[in-house]
XYZ file of C-alpha atoms in Angstrom:
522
model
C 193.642 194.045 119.929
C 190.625 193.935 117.867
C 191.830 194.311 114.814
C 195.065 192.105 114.491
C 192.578 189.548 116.251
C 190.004 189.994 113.169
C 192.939 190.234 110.680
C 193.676 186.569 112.332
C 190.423 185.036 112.296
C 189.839 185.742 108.851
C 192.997 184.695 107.173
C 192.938 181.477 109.221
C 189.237 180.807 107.729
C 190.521 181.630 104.595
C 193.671 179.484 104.784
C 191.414 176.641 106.049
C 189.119 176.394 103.685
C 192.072 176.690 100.897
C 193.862 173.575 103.078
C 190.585 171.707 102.432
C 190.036 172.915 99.090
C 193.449 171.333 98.033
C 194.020 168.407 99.936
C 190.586 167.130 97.787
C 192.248 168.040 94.595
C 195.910 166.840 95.373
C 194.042 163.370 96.462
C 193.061 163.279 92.547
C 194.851 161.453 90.196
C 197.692 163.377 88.574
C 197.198 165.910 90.710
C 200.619 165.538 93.030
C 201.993 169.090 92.081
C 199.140 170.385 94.533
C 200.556 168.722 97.349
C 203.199 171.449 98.640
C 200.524 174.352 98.036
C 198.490 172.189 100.716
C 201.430 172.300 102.991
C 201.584 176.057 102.082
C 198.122 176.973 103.062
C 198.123 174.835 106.032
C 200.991 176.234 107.413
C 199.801 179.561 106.656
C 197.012 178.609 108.421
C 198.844 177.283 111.907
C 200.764 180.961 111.904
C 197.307 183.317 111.559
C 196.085 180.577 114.502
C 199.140 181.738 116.915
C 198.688 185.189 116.211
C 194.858 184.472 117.265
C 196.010 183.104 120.398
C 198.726 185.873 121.130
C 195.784 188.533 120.368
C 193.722 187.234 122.636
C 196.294 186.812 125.424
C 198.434 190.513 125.267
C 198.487 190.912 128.753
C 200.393 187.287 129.079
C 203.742 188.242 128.347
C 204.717 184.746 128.167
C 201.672 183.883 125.656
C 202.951 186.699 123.183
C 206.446 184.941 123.482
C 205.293 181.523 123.419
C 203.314 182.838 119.764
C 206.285 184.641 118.917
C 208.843 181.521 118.941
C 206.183 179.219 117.204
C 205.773 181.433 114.426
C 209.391 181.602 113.765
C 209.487 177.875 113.330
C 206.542 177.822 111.349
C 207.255 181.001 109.070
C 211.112 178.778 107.913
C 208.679 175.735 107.431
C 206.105 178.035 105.118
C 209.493 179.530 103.047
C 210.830 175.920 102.600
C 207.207 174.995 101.121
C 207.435 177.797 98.917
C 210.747 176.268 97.616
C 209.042 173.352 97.175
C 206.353 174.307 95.099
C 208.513 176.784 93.210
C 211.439 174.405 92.275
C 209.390 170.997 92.005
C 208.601 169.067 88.797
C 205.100 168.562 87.303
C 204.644 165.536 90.201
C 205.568 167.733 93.051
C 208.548 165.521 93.943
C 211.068 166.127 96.873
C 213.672 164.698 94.693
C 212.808 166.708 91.849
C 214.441 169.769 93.459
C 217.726 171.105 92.978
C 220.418 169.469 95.605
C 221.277 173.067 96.610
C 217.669 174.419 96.931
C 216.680 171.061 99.169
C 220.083 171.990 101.959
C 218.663 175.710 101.849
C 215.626 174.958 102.835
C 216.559 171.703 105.561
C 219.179 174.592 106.646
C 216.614 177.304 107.083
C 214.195 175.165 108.909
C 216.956 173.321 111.243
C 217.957 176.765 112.495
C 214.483 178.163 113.033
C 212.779 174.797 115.061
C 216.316 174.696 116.923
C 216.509 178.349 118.291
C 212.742 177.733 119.508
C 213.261 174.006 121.191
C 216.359 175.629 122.909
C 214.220 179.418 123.857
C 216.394 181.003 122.003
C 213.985 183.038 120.269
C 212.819 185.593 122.641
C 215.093 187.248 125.055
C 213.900 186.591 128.794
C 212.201 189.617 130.087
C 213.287 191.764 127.562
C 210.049 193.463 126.066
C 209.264 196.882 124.120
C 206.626 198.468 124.637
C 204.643 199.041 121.174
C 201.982 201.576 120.661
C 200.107 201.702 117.332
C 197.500 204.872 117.781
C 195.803 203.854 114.073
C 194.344 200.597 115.818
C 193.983 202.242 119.235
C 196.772 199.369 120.101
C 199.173 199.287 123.194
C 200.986 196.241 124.163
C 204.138 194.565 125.215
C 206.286 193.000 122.352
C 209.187 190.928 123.710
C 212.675 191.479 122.446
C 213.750 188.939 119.652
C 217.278 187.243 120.492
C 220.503 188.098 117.934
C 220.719 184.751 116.728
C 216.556 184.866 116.262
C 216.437 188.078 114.295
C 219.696 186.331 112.031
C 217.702 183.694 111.181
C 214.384 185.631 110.473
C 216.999 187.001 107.802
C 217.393 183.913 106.707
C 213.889 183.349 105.936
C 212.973 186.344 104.090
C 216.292 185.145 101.865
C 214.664 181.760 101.160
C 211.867 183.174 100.501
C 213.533 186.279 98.007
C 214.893 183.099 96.325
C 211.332 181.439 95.389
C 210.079 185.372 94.558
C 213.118 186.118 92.145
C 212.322 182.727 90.393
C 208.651 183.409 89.555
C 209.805 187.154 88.393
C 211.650 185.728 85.919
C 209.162 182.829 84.662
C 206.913 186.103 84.392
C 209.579 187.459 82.136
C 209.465 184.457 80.252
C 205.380 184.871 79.955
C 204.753 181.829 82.091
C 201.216 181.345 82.427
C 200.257 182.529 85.776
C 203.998 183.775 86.513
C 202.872 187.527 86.956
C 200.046 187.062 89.444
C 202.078 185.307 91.892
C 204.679 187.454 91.202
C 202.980 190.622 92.368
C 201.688 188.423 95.360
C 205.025 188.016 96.088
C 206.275 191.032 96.086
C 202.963 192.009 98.602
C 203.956 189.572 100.360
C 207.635 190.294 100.985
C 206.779 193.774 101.866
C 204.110 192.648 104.808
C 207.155 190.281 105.716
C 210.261 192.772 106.158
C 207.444 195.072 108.007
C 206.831 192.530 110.500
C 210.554 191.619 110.963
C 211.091 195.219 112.103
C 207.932 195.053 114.300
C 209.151 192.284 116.076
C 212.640 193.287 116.419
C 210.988 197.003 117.631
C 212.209 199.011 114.740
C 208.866 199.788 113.680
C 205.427 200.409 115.621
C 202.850 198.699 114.053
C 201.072 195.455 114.098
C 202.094 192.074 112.066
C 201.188 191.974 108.483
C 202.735 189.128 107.701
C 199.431 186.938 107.566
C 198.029 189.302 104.959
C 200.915 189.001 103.080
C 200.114 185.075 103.236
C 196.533 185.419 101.894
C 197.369 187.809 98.980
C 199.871 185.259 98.322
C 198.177 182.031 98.583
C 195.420 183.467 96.510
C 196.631 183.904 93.046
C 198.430 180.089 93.584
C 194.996 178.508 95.007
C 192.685 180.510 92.334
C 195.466 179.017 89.278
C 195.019 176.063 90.897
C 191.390 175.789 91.106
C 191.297 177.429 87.588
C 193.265 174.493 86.028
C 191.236 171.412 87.800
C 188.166 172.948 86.717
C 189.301 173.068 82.931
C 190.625 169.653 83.415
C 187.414 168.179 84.730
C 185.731 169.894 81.788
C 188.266 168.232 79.635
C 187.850 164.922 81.062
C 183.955 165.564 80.923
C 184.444 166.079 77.123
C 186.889 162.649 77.183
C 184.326 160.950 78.240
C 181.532 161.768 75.905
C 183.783 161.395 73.389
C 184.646 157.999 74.805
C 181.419 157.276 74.845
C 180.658 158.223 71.452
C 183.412 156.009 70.160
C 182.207 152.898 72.447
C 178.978 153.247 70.614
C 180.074 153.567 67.035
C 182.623 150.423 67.819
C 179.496 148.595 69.668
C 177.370 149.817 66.252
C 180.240 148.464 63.808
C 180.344 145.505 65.519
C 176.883 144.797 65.421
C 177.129 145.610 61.763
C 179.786 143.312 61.224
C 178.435 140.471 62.869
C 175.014 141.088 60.718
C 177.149 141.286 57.677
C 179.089 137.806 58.562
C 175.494 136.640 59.394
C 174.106 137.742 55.973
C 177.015 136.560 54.505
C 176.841 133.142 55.912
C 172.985 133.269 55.262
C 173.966 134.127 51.061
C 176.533 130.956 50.902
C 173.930 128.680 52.167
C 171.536 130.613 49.793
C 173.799 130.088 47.121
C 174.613 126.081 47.496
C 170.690 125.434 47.865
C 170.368 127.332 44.439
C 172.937 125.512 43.060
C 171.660 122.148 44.055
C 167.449 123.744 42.992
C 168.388 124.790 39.735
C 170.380 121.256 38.922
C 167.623 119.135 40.742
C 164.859 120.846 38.469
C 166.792 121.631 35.387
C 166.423 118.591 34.086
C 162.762 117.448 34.820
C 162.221 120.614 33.212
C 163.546 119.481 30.142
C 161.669 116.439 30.015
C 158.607 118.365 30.882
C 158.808 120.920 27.929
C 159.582 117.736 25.703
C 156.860 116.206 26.521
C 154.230 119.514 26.154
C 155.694 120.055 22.501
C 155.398 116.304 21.811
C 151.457 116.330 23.494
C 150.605 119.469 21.372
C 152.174 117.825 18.122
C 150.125 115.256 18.746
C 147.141 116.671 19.767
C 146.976 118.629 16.424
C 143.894 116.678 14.979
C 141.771 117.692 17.566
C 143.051 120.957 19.125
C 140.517 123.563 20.132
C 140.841 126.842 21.358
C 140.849 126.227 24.967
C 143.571 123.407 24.591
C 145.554 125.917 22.741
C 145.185 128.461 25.575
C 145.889 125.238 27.889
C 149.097 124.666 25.858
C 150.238 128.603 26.141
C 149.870 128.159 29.855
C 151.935 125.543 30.166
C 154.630 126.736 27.679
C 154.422 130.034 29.694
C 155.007 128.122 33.293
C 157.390 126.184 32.074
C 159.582 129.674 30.734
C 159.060 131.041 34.181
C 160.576 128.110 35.456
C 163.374 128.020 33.142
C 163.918 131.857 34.333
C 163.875 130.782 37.609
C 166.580 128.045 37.421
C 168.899 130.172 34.979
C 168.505 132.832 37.843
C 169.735 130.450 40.184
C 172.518 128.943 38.149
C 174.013 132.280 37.522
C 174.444 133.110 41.076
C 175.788 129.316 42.372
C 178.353 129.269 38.721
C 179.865 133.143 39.444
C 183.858 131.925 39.553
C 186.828 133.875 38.807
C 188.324 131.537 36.213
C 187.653 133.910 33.366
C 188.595 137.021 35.232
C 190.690 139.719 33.032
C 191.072 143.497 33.855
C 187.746 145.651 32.259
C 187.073 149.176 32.309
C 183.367 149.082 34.288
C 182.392 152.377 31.838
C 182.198 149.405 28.816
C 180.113 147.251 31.403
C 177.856 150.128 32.163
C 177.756 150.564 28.193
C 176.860 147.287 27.381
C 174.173 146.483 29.926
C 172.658 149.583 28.729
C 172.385 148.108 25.067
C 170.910 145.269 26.429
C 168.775 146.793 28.668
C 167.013 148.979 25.805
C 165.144 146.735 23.759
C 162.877 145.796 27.223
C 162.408 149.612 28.418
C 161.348 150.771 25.046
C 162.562 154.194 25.682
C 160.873 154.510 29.394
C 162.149 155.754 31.560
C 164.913 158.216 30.645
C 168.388 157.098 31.183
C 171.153 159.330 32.072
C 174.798 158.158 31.873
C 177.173 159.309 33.665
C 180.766 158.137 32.914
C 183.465 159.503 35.791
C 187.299 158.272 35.663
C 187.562 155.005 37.392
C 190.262 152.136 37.593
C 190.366 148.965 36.161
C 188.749 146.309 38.063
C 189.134 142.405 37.497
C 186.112 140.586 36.192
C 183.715 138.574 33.988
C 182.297 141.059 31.374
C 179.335 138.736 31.186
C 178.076 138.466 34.392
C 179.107 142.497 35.633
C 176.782 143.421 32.725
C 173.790 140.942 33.485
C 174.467 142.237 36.790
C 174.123 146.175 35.620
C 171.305 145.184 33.132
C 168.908 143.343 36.130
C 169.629 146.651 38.180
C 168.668 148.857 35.590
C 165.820 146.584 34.353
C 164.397 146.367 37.952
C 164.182 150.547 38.151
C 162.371 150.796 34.804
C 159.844 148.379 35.797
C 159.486 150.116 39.249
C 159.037 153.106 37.199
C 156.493 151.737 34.503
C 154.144 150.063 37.164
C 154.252 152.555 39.823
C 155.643 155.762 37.813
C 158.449 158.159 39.583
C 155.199 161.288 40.416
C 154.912 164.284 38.643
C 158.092 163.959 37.085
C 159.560 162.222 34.320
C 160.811 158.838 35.220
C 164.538 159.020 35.263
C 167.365 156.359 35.779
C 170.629 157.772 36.881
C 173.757 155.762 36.117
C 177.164 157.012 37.418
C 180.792 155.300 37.661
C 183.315 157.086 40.040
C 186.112 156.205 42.206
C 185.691 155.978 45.400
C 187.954 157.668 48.229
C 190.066 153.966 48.881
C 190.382 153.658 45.564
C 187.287 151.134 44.734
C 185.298 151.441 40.930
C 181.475 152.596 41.929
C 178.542 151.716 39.536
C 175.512 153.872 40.955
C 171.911 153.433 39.970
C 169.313 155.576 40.641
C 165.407 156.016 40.213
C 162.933 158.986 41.110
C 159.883 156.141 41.676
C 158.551 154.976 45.060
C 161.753 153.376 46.688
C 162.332 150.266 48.152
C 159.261 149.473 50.915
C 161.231 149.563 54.644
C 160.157 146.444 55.623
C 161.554 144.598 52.522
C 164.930 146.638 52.458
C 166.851 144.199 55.076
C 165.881 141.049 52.834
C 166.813 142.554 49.185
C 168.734 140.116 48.169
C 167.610 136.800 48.983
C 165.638 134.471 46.405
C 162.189 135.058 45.793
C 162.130 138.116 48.086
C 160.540 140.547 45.641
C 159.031 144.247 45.705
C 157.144 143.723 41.894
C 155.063 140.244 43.066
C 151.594 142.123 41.253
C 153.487 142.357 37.859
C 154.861 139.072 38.472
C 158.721 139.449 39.474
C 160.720 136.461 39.861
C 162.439 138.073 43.205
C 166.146 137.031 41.296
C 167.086 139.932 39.873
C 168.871 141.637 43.100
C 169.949 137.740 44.281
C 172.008 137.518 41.099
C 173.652 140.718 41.252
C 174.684 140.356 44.863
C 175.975 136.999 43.563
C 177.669 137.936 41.037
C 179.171 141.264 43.403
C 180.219 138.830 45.874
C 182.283 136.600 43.468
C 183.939 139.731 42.180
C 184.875 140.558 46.221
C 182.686 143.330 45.987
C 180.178 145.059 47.625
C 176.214 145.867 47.265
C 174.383 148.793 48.684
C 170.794 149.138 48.469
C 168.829 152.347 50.131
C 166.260 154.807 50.163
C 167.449 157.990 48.498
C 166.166 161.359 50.926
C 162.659 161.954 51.426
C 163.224 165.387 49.290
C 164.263 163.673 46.441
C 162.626 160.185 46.521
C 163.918 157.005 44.739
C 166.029 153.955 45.189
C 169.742 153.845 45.222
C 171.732 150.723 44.247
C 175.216 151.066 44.434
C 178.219 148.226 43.203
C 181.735 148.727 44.440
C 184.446 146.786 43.242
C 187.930 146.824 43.826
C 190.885 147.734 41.628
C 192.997 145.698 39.955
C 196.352 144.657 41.312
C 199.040 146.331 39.626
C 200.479 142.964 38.304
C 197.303 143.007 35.810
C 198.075 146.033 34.174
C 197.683 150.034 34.372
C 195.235 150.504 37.046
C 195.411 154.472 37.167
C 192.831 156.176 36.739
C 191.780 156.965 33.227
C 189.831 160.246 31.972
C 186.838 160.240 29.623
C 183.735 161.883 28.282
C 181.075 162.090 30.964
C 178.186 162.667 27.866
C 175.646 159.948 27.246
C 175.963 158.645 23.976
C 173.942 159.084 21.251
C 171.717 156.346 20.898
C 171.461 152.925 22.798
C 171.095 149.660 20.797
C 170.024 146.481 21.227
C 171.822 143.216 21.384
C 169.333 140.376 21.794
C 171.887 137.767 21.820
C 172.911 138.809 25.425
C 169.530 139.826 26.705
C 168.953 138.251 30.772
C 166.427 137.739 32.832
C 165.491 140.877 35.844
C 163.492 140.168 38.934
């Protein structure tokens, strides 16, 4: 009885390990389909142990029939499983099966655990003798009753029921289908042999416990299969969670600095309101009083009170920069709003722009289709002009390298629909440490050629008013430069055509000046 013994011991590691392999994954969450292909192994497992214990005990008789009747009971038990598994919904729910399917199998395993509580499984004393010369094998087998070999019957048709189903889900190409398919037809083979073994039509040992490993393999190795490509997927889930949870933390951080900075600009822009009123006026006094003094100081002017007086006069323009600067931003209101075609703002503030670059750096226009927006004219082209103004000085002071210095200026629509007015500069850039302040008053990058630090303060003002946005970066350390960039949204239908409009994209011709709008860049 070596062999059958080995045959025995290795299936019921196998079906062991399986048991334990499952009952892990079935414990997971979603995972409840697995929980009859636990049953399945395990009870595959309990018949390869009997058949260990009958191997080692063939010269018992009453061991052998003892093994015999469990293994009856637990063979209906295994076929009911399979109808289980086969006929079960995604959750592996008893109530999921078919009424009829759940009475065939209560049926098949009330008749099996009833003929062996009542020994009616084996006939008393009745035993054939069964001689298997391949294994070297020669034992008793006892005699299986009428009613026991009927319901062995009944089994194998239980069990041609969960085979038939899986043939034709492999018809149908079900995933997996095929393999347990051919398992089952292994399987049903092994089973009819050892039905004729054990009712002593056939000389041979039991097979049915390899038919149970073929089978449970192809199920346990789907199985297995399909949580590992879950777990994968849930390891990708969670990066990808993770990902997300870090952009949202990022945009909220963003947002929060952005309702900071915007918090930070409206106090800004109330102290410059209340600055440039408080100091407007001494001003005025204080420039009345210098052209008074040098009137009448004429007599007796020398050279250095004449360089005295120029000093003065020139302080007191600064100042008067400085407060218009300020007044612009804290007076941006939308009381004189009307739709405008940003290509005629960009236009303009070039013309203005022109007489103070005297023909450095190179400007290149670039007019793409964009929608109307609603705005002042006035203060979206002081706002253009101070950005382009700012670039040429950059350029002049610090010049753009080895190339020629070059202002790009673009308008395009943006993907949600917004009007974009894009500046751009080969020079230096803006210096990192400044970038986060751009923006405020008196925060400067030209303080050695004397800039006011107003020039990017009014445009964000005047942005803001228009319910805009300003962008200020670093172009790519290939290219070099500094990028400014106004959006501004379209115009509400009720103001007009807001489509998009084609036109030109050349530069014009020439650029002229008009001194009577000319503003003050920082």
């Amino acid at each position: 009885m070596i062999v059958p013994l080995a045959i025995s011991l290795v299936t019921l590691a196998f079906h062991a390990a399986a048991t334990a392999a499952l009952l892990a994954i079935a414990r997971a969450p979603g995972w409840q389909r697995v929980r009859p292909v636990v049953l399945l192994a395990a009870s595959a497992g309990l018949y390869s142990l009997t058949n260990v214990f009958g191997a080692m005990y063939t010269s018992v008789q009453s061991g052998i029939a003892i093994a015999t009747t469990l293994n009856l009971s637990l063979a209906a038990l295994h076929a009911t499983f399979w109808l289980w598994y086969t006929f079960s919904d995604e959750n592996g729910g008893w109530a999921s099966i078919p009424r009829w399917v759940r009475r065939l199998a209560i049926a098949n395993v009330s008749v099996a655990v009833v003929l062996s509580l009542t020994g009616n499984v084996v006939s008393s004393g009745a035993f054939d003798r069964v001689v298997v010369p391949l294994f070297n094998l020669d034992y008793a087998q006892p005699r299986m009753t009428v009613m026991a070999t009927v319901s062995a019957m009944f089994i194998l048709a239980t069990l041609l029921t969960s085979f038939m189903e899986f043939v034709r889900r492999a018809r149908r190409r079900v995933p997996g289908a095929f393999a347990i398919s051919l398992g089952f037809a292994f399987f049903m083979a092994c089973s009819i042999a050892e039905g004729l073994v054990a009712i002593g039509a056939l000389q041979f040992i039991y097979l049915a416990e390899v038919g149970y490993l073929v089978l449970i393999t192809p199920v346990s190795a789907k199985l297995i299969r399909r949580f590992i490509a879950d777990a994968r997927r849930l390891t990708l889930l969670t990066e990808r969670l993770s990902d997300e949870v870090e952009c949202a933390v990022r945009e909220r951080d963003s947002a929060r600095d952005a309702l900071a900075n915007q918090a930070r600009m409206a106090a800004l822009g109330r102290i410059a309101a209340g600055v440039g009123h408080e100091v407007n006026n001494p001003l005025q006094y204080l420039v009345f009083s210098l052209e008074e003094l040098r009137e009448e100081s004429e007599p007796w002017r020398s050279a250095t009170t004449d360089t005295a007086f120029a000093n003065a006069f020139e302080a007191t323009d600064r100042i008067r920069r400085v407060v218009e600067g300020l007044r612009a931003y804290a007076s941006n209101t939308r009381d004189h709003f009307r739709p405008l075609d940003v290509r005629d703002v960009v236009r303009s503030a070039l013309r203005v722009a022109a007489p103070q670059m005297h023909g450095e750096p190179d400007v290149r226009p670039t007019y793409g289709p964009v929608p109307r927006v609603l705005g002042d004219e006035g203060k979206l082209v002081q706002a253009v002009t101070n950005a382009v103004l700012n670039s040429a000085h950059v350029l002049r002071t610090r010049g753009g390298g080895s190339e020629r210095a070059t202002i790009h200026i673009a308008t395009r629509t943006t993907p949600n629909g917004d009007a974009e007015i894009e500046v751009t500069d080969n020079g230096p850039g803006f210096p990192p440490e400044l970038l986060p302040r751009l923006g405020e008053p008196f925060v400067t990058t030209r303080v050695a050629d004397g800039g006011s630090g107003l020039g990017v303060f009014v445009i964000r003002g005047v942005v803001d008013a228009h319910g805009g946005t300003l962008e200020l970066r670093n172009a790519s350390a290939a290219s070099g430069g500094a990028e400014l960039r106004i959006r501004l949204p379209a115009a509400p239908p009720d103001y007009g055509t807001t489509g998009v409009a084609s036109i030109s994209t050349s530069a014009p011709a020439s650029i002229k000046a008009d001194p009577s709008t000319a503003v003050m860049a920082g």
